[in-house]
GROMACS .gro file of C-alpha atoms in nm:
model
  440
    1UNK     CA    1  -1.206  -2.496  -1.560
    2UNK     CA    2  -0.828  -2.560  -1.516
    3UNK     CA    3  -0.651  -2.828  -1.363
    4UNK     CA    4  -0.433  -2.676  -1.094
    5UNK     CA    5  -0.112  -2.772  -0.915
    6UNK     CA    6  -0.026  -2.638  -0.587
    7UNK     CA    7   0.323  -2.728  -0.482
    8UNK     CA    8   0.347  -2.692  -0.071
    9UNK     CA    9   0.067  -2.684   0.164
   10UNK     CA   10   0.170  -2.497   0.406
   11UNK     CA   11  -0.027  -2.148   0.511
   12UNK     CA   12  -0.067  -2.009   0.154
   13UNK     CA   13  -0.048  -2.290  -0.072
   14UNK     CA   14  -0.312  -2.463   0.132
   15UNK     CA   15  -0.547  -2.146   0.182
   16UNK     CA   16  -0.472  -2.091  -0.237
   17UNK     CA   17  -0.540  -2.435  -0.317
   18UNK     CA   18  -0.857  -2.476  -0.085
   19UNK     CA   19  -1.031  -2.166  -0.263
   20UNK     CA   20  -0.937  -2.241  -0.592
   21UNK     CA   21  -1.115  -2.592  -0.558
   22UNK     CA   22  -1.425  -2.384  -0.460
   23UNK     CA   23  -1.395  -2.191  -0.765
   24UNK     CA   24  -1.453  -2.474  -0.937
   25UNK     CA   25  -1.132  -2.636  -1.057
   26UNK     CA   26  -0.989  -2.937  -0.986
   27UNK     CA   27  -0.666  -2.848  -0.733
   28UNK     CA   28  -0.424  -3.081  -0.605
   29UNK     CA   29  -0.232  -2.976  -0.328
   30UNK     CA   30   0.172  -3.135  -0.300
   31UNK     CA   31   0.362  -3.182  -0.021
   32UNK     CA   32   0.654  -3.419   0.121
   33UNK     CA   33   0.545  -3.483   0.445
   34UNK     CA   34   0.313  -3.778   0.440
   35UNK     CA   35   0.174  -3.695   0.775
   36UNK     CA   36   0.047  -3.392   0.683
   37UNK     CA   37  -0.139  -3.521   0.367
   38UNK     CA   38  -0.257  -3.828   0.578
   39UNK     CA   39  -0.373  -3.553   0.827
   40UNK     CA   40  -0.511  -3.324   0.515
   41UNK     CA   41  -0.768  -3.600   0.379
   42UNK     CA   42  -0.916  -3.668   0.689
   43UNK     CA   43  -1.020  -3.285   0.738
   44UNK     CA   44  -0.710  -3.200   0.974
   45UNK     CA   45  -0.603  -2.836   0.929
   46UNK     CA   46  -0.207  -2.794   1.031
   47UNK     CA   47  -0.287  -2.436   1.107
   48UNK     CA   48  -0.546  -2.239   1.224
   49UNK     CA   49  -0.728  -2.011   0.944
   50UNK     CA   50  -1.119  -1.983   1.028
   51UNK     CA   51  -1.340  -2.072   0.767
   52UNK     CA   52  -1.033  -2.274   0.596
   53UNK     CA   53  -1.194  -2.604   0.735
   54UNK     CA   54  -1.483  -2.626   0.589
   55UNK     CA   55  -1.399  -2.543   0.265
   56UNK     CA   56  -1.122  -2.824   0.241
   57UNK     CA   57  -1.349  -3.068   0.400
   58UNK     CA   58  -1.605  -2.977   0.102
   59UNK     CA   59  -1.386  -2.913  -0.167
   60UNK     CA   60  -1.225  -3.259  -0.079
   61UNK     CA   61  -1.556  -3.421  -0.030
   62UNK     CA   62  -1.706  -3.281  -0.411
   63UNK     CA   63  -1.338  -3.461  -0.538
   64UNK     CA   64  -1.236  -3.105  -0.631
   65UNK     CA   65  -0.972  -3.083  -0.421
   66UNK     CA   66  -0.662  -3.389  -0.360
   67UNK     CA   67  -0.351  -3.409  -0.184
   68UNK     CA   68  -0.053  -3.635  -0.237
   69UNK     CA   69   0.303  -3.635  -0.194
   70UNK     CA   70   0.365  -3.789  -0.537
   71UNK     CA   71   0.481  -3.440  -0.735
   72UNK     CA   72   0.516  -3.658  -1.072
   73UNK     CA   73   0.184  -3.753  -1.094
   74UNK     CA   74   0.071  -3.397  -0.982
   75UNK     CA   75   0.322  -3.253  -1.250
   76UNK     CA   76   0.234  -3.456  -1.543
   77UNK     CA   77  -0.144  -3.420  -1.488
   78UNK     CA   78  -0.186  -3.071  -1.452
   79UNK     CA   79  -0.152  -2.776  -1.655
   80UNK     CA   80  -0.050  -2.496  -1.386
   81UNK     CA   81   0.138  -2.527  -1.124
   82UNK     CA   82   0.203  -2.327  -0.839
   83UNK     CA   83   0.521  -2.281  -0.670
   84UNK     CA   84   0.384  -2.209  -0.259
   85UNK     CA   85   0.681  -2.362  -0.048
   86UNK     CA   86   0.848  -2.111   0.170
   87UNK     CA   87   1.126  -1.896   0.123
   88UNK     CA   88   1.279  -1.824   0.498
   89UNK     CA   89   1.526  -1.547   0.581
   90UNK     CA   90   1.894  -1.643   0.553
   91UNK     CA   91   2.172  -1.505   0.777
   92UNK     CA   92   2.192  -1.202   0.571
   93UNK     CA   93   1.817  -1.099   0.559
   94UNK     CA   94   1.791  -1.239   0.197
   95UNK     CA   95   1.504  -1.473   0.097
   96UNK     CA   96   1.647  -1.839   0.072
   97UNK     CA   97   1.546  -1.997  -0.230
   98UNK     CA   98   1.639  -2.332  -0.190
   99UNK     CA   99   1.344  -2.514  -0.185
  100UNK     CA  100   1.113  -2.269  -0.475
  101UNK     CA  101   1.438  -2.357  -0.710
  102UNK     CA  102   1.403  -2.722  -0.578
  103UNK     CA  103   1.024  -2.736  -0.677
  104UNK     CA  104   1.127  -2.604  -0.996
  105UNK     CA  105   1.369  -2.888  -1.071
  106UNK     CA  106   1.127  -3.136  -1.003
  107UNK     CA  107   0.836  -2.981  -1.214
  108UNK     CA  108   1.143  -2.952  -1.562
  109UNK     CA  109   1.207  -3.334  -1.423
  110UNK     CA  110   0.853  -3.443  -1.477
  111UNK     CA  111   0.708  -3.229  -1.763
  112UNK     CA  112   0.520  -3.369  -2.041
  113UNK     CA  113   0.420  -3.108  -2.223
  114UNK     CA  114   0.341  -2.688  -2.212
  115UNK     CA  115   0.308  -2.588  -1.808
  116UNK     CA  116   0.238  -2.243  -1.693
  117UNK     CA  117   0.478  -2.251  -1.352
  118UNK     CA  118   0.331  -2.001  -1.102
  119UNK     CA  119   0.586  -1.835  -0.835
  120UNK     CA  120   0.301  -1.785  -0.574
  121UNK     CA  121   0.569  -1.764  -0.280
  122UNK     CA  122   0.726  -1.439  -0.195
  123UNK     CA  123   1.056  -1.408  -0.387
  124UNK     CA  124   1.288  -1.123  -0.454
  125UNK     CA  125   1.295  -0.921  -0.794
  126UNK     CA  126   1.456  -1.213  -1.051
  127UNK     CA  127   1.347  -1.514  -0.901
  128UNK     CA  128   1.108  -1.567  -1.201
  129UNK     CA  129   1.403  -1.540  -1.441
  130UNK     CA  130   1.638  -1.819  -1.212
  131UNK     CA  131   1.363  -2.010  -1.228
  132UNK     CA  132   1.327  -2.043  -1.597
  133UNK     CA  133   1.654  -2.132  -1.629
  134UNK     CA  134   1.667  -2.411  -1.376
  135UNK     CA  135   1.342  -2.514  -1.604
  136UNK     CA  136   1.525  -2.488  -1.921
  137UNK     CA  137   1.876  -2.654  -1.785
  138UNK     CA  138   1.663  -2.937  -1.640
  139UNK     CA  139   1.494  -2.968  -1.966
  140UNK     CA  140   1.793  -2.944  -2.162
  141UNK     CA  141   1.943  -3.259  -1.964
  142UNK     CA  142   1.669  -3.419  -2.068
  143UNK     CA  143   1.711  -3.357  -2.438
  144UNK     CA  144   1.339  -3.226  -2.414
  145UNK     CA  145   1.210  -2.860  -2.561
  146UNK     CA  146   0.896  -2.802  -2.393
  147UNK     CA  147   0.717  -2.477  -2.399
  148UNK     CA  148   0.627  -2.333  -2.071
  149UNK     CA  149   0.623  -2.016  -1.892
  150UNK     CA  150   0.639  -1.860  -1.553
  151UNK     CA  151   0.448  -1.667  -1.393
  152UNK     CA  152   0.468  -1.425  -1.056
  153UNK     CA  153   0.125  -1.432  -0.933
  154UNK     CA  154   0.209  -1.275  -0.513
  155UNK     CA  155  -0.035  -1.347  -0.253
  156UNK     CA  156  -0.170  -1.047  -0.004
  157UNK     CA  157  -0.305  -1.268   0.248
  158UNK     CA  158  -0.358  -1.158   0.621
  159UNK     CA  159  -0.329  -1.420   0.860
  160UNK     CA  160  -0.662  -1.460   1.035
  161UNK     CA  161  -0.897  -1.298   0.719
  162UNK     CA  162  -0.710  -1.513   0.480
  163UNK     CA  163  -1.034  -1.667   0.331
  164UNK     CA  164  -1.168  -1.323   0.289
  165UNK     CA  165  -0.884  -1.194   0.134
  166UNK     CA  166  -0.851  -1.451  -0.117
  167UNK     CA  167  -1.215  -1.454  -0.237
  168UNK     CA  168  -1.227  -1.058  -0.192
  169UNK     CA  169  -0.890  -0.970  -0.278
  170UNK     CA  170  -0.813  -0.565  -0.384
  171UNK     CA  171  -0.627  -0.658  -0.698
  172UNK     CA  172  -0.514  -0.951  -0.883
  173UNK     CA  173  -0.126  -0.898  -1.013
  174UNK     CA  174  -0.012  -1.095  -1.258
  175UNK     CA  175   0.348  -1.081  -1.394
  176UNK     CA  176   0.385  -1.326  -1.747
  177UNK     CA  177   0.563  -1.239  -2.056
  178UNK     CA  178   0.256  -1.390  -2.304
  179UNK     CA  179  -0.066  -1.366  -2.385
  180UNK     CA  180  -0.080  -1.751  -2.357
  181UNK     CA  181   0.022  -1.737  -1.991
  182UNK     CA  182  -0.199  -1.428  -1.912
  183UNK     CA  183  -0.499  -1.576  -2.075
  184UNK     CA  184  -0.460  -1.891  -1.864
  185UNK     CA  185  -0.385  -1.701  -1.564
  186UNK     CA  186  -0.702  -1.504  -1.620
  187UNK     CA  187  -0.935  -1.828  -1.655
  188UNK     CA  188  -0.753  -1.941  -1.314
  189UNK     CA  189  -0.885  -1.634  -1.155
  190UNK     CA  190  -1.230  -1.575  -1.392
  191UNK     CA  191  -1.461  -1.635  -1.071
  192UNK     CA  192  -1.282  -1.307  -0.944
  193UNK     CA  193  -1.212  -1.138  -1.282
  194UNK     CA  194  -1.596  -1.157  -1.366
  195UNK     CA  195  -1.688  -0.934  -1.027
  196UNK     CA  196  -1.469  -0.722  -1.162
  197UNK     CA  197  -1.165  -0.765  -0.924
  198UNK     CA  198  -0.880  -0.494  -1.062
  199UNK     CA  199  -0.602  -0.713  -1.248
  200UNK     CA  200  -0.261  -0.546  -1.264
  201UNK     CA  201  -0.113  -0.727  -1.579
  202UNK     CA  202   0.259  -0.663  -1.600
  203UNK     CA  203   0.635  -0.839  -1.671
  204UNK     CA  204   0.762  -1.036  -1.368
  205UNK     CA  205   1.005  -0.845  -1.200
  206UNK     CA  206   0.725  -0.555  -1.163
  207UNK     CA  207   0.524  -0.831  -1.003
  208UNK     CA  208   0.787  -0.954  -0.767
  209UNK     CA  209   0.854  -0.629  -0.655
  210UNK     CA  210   0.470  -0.511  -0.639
  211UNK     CA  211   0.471  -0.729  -0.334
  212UNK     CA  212   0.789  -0.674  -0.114
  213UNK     CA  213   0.677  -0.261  -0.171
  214UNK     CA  214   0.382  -0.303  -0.043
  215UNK     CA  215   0.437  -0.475   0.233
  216UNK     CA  216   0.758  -0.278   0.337
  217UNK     CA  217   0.526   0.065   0.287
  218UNK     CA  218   0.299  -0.140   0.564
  219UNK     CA  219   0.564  -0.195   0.778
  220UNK     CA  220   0.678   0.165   0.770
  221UNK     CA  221   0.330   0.282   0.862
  222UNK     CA  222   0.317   0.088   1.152
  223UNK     CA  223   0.596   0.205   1.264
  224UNK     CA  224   0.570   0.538   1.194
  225UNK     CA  225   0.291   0.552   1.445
  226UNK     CA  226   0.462   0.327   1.718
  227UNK     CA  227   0.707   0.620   1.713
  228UNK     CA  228   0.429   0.898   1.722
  229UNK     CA  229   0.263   0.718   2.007
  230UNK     CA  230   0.630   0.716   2.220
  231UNK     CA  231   0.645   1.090   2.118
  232UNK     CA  232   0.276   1.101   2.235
  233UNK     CA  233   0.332   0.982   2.576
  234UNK     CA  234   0.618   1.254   2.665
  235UNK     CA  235   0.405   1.537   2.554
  236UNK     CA  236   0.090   1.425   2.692
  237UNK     CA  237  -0.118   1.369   2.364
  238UNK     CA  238  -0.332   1.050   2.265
  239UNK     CA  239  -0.212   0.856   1.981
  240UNK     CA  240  -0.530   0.697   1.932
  241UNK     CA  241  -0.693   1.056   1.860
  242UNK     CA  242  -0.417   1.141   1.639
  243UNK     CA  243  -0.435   0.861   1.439
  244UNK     CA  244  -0.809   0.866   1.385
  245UNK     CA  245  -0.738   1.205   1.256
  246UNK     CA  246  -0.475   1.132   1.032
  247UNK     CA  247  -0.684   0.837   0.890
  248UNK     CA  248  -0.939   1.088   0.820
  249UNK     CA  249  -0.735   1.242   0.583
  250UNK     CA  250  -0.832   1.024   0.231
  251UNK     CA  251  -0.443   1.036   0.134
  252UNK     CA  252  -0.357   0.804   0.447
  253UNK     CA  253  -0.622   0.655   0.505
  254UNK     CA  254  -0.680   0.449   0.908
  255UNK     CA  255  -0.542   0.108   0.831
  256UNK     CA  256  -0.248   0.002   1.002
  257UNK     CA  257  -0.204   0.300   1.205
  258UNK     CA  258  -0.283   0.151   1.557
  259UNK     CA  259   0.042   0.169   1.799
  260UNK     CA  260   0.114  -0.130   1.967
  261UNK     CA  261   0.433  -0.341   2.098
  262UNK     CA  262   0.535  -0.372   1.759
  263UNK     CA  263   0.491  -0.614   1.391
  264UNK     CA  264   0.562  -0.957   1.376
  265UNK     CA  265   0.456  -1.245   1.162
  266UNK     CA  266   0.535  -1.446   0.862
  267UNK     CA  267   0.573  -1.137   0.636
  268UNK     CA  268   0.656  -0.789   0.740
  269UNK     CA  269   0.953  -0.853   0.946
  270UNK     CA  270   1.075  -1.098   0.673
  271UNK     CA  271   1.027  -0.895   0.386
  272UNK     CA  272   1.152  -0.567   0.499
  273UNK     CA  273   1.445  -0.725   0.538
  274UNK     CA  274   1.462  -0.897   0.225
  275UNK     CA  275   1.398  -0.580   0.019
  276UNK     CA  276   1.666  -0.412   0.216
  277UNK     CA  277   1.908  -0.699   0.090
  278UNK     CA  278   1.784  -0.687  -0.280
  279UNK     CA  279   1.871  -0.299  -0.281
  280UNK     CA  280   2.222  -0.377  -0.111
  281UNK     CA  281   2.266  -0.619  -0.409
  282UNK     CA  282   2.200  -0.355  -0.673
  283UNK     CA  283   2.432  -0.109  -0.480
  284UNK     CA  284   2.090   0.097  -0.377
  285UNK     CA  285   2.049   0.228  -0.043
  286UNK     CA  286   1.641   0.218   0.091
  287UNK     CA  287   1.746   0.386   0.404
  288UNK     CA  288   1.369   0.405   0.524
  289UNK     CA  289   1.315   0.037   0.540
  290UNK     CA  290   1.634  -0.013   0.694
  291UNK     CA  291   1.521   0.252   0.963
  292UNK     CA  292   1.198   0.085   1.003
  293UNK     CA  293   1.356  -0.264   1.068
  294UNK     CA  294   1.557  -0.132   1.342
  295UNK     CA  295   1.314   0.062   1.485
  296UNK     CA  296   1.031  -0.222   1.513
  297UNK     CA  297   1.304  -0.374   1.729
  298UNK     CA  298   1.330  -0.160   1.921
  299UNK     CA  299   1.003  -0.061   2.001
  300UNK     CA  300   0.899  -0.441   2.147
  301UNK     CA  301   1.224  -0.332   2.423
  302UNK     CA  302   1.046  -0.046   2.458
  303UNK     CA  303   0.755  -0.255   2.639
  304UNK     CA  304   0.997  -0.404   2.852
  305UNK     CA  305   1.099  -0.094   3.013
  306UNK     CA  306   0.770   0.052   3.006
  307UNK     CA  307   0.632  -0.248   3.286
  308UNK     CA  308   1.031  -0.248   3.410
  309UNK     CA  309   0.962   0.093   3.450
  310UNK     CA  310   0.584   0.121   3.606
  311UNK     CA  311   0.634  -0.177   3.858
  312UNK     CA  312   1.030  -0.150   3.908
  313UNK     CA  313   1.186  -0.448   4.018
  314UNK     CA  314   1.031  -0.735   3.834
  315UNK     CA  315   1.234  -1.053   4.034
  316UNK     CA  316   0.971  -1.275   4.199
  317UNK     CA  317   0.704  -1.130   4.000
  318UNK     CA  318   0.462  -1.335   3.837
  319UNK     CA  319   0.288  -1.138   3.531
  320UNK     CA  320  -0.037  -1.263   3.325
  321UNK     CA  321   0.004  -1.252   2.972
  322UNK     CA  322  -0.266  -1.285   2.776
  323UNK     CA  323  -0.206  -1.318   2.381
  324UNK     CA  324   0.191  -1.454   2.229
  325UNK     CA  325   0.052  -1.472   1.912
  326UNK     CA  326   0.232  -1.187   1.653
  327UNK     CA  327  -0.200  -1.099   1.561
  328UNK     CA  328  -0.549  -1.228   1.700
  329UNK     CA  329  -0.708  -1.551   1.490
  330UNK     CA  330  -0.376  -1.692   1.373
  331UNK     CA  331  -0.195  -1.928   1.587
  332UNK     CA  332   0.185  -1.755   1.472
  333UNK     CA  333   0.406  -1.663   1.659
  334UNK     CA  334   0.687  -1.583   1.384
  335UNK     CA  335   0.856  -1.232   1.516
  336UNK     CA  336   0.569  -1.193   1.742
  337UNK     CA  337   0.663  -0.898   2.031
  338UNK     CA  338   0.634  -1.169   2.276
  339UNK     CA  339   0.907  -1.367   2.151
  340UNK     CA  340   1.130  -1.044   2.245
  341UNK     CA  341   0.923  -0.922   2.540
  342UNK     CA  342   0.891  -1.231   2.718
  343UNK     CA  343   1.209  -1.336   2.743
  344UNK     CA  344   1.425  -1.002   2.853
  345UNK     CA  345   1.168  -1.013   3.134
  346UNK     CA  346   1.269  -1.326   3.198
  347UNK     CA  347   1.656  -1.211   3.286
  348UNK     CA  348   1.521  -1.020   3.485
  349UNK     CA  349   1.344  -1.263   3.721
  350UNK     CA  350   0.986  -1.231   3.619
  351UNK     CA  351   0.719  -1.497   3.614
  352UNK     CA  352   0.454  -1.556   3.394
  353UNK     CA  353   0.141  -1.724   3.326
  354UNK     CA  354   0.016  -1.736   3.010
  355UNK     CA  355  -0.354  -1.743   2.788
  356UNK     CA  356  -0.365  -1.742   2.413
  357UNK     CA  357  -0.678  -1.928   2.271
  358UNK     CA  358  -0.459  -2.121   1.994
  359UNK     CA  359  -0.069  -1.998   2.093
  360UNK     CA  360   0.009  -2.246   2.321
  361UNK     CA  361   0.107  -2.549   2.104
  362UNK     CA  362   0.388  -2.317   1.910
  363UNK     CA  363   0.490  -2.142   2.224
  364UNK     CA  364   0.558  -2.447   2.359
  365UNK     CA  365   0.861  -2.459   2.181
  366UNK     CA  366   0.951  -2.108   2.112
  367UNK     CA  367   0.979  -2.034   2.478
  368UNK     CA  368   1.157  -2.354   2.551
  369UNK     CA  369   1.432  -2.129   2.670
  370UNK     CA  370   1.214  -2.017   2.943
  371UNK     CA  371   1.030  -2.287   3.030
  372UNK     CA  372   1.081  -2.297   3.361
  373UNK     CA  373   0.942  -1.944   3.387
  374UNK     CA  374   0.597  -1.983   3.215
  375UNK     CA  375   0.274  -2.194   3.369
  376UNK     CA  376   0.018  -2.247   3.064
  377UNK     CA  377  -0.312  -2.144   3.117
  378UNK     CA  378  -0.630  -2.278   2.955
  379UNK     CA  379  -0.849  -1.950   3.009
  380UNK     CA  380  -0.797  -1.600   3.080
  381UNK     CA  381  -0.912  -1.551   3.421
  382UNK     CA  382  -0.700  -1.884   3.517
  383UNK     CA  383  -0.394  -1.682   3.434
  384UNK     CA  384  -0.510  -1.310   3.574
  385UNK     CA  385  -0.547  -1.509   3.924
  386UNK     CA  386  -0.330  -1.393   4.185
  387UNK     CA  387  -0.053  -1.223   3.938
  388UNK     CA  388   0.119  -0.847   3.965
  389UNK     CA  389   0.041  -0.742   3.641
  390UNK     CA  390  -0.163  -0.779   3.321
  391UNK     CA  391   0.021  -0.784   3.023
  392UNK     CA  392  -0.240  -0.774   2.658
  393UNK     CA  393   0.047  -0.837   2.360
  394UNK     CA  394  -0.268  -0.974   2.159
  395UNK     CA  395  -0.577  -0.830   2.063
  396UNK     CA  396  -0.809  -1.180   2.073
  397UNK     CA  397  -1.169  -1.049   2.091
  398UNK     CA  398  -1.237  -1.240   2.418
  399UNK     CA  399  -0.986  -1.003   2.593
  400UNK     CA  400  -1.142  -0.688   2.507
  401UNK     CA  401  -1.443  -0.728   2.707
  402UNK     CA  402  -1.311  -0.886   3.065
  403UNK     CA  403  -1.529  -0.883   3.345
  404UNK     CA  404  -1.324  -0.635   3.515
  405UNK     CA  405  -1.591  -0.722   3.857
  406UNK     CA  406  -1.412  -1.086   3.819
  407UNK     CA  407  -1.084  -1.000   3.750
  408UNK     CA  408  -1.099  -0.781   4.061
  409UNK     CA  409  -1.229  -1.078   4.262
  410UNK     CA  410  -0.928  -1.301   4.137
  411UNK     CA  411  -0.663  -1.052   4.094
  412UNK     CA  412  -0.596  -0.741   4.366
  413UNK     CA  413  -0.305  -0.601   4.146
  414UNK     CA  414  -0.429  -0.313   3.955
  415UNK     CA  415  -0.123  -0.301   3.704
  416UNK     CA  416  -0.268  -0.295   3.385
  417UNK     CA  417  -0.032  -0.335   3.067
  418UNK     CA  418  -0.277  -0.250   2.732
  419UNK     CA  419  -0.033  -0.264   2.468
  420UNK     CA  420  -0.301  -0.291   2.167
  421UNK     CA  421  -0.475   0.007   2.332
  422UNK     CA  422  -0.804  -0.212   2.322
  423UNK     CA  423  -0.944  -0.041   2.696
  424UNK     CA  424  -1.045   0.314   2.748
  425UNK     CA  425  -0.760   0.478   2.919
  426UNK     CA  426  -0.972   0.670   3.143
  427UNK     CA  427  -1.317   0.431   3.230
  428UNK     CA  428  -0.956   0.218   3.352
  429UNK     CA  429  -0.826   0.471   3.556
  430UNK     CA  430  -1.153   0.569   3.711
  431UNK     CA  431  -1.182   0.210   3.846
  432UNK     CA  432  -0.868   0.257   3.998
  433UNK     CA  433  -0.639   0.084   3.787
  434UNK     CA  434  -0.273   0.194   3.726
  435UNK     CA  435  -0.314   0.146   3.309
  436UNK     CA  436  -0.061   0.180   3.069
  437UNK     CA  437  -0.123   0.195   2.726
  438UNK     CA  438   0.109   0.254   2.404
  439UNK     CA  439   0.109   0.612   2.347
  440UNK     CA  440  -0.204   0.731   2.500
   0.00000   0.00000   0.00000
């Protein structure tokens, strides 16, 4: 088994570290803020992943797993090391790679012999190359000529089925350029190559790109459908129909073709952009993505003047929102719709009160503009109770099956805002209720 370095624990470094410890090898997980660590060994998770908890707490408890802020020791003493920090947008859409070309200072700083350096962030097409040479310069200073090579390893994790994903992924891609570092790379992963997992061996830059393609093609086909479903509301067609029908077909296929307010999250909106950036770099134009960052934008206004639009004047209104979250069982709210929707109906005098099983602590402060407009709820009837409108932005299971005989009783506004398209259009209109959905 290998003896594994995973350099930031925030969401993927500490979901990759957790379930490589349950493989079997012996992971320590790296991070500069002491709290976090502190927080780490006694079993408390900085973000909310289900199933994530008990794993740590075991794979801690077996001494398979570690965390420390002391990067030397973790450096010297292990043979891989992953690179899992984050790389945030910059002003101009491009990934900022200040702190992966940081992390790879401090592993050239602390070598002591061959290391296989793994860039398991997301990182545009020649990050693997900038970070060899920051490992050679380092190196160089140091009058030292270690072997070592890097590796681009990307992670396809969805928020919420992260722990699924990783121990079920749909391929394993693996950019190195040698057999040493493939063959290691391969015993990190054995548990998965064994049952036969697809490996896509390749150089790095194929890697790198692998992943901002494929989550850019996502993107596209969730927008693509956002725009059928406004389409399908002027001409009087369900989206939800045509959808099912075009997943049907075994060249598209169903996934990610629900309409809805929008994408958000930690990936999509960032990495459209940052692919967009790349090709500006190289003098390419990818004038597809570009359309399909603009357009998500504009689709989350859209909702606005869809409930601007149903209810009219919104001043003095208070509206329940239920879900702020950018997907159900995460608690992000990274480009979530309701960072956009929420606040434009805000300027317009609205009111809301708000339920999001595990959004509350983060939209704290990402609505601190707002504040003053927004009463926290702790359930979801507390914040139906005497509003003017529903508003679903999240699909959470426990708001697909309301008791609509209760929410009558606290709520006598039948303005009903579905925009995950989670409630039968009809059964809602039958029991009276003025429903709106996203393209049905």
């Amino acid at each position: 088994m290998s003896k594994i370095a995973v350099i930031g624990t925030g969401y993927v470094g500490l979901v990759s570290g957790a379930i490589l410890s349950d493989f079997g090898h012996t992971v320590t997980c790296v991070d500069v803020d002491q709290v976090k660590i502190d927080n780490l060994k006694k079993g408390i998770i900085p973000i909310y992943e289900p199933g994530l908890d008990t794993i740590v707490e075991k794979n801690y408890y077996y001494k398979r797993l570690n965390f420390t802020t002391n990067i030397k020791e973790a450096v010297e003493k292990n043979d891989v090391i992953f690179i899992a920090v984050g790389t945030p947008p910059a002003d101009d859409g491009s990934a900022d790679l200040k702190y992966v070309l940081e992390v790879a200072n401090s592993i050239a700083k602390y070598m002591n012999g061959y290391k296989v350096i793994v860039d398991k962030s997301t990182v545009p097409v020649g990050t693997g190359q900038r970070v060899k040479s920051v490992v050679e310069n380092t190196l160089c200073e140091r009058g030292l000529d270690y072997n070592f090579d890097v590796v681009s390893n990307p992670e396809f994790l969805r928020e919420g089925s992260a722990v699924r994903d990783f121990t079920h992924p749909d391929r394993i891609v693996i950019g190195a350029e040698s057999d040493e570092a493939l063959k290691i790379m391969k015993e990190v992963y054995r548990v998965l190559y064994i049952n036969e997992t697809p490996f896509i061996e390749t150089n790095i830059e194929t890697a790198e790109m692998i992943k901002y393609a494929a989550n850019a093609f996502l993107a596209m086909k969730i927008t693509f459908i956002n725009e059928v479903a406004n389409v399908c509301e002027k001409v009087g067609a369900d989206v939800q129909k045509v959808s099912k029908a075009m997943g049907q077909d075994g060249r598209i296929s169903p996934k990610f073709l629900h309409a809805g307010p929008g994408y958000g999250g930690s990936c999509f909106p960032k990495d459209t952009k940052a692919l967009a950036r790349i090709a500006q770099d190289y003098g390419e134009e990818v004038s597809l993505i570009e359309a399909t960052v603009e357009a998500n934008e504009k689709q989350k206004k859209k909702m606005v003047q869809k409930i601007t639009g149903a209810i009219g004047n919104v001043e003095s209104k208070t509206l329940a929102i239920l879900g702020v979250t950018f997907k159900p069982n995460t608690d992000d709210m990274r480009d979530a719709p309701s960072l956009v929707i929420l606040p434009e109906l805000a300027k317009l005098g609205a009111k809301f009160k708000v339920y999001d099983p595990e959004g509350k602590k983060e939209g704290i402060w990402r609505f601190e503009n707002i504040k003053d407009s927004i009463t926290w709820c702790e359930n979801t009837y507390d914040a139906i109770e005497n509003t003017d409108a529903t508003v679903i932005l999240t699909e959470w299971n426990e708001f697909r099956t309301l008791d609509l005989d209760k929410y009558e009783e606290v709520n006598g506004s039948k303005y009903f805002f579905d925009l995950r398209n989670i409630y039968n259009k009809q059964q809602m209109l039958e029991r009276g209720f003025n429903y709106y959905g996203v393209g049905v």
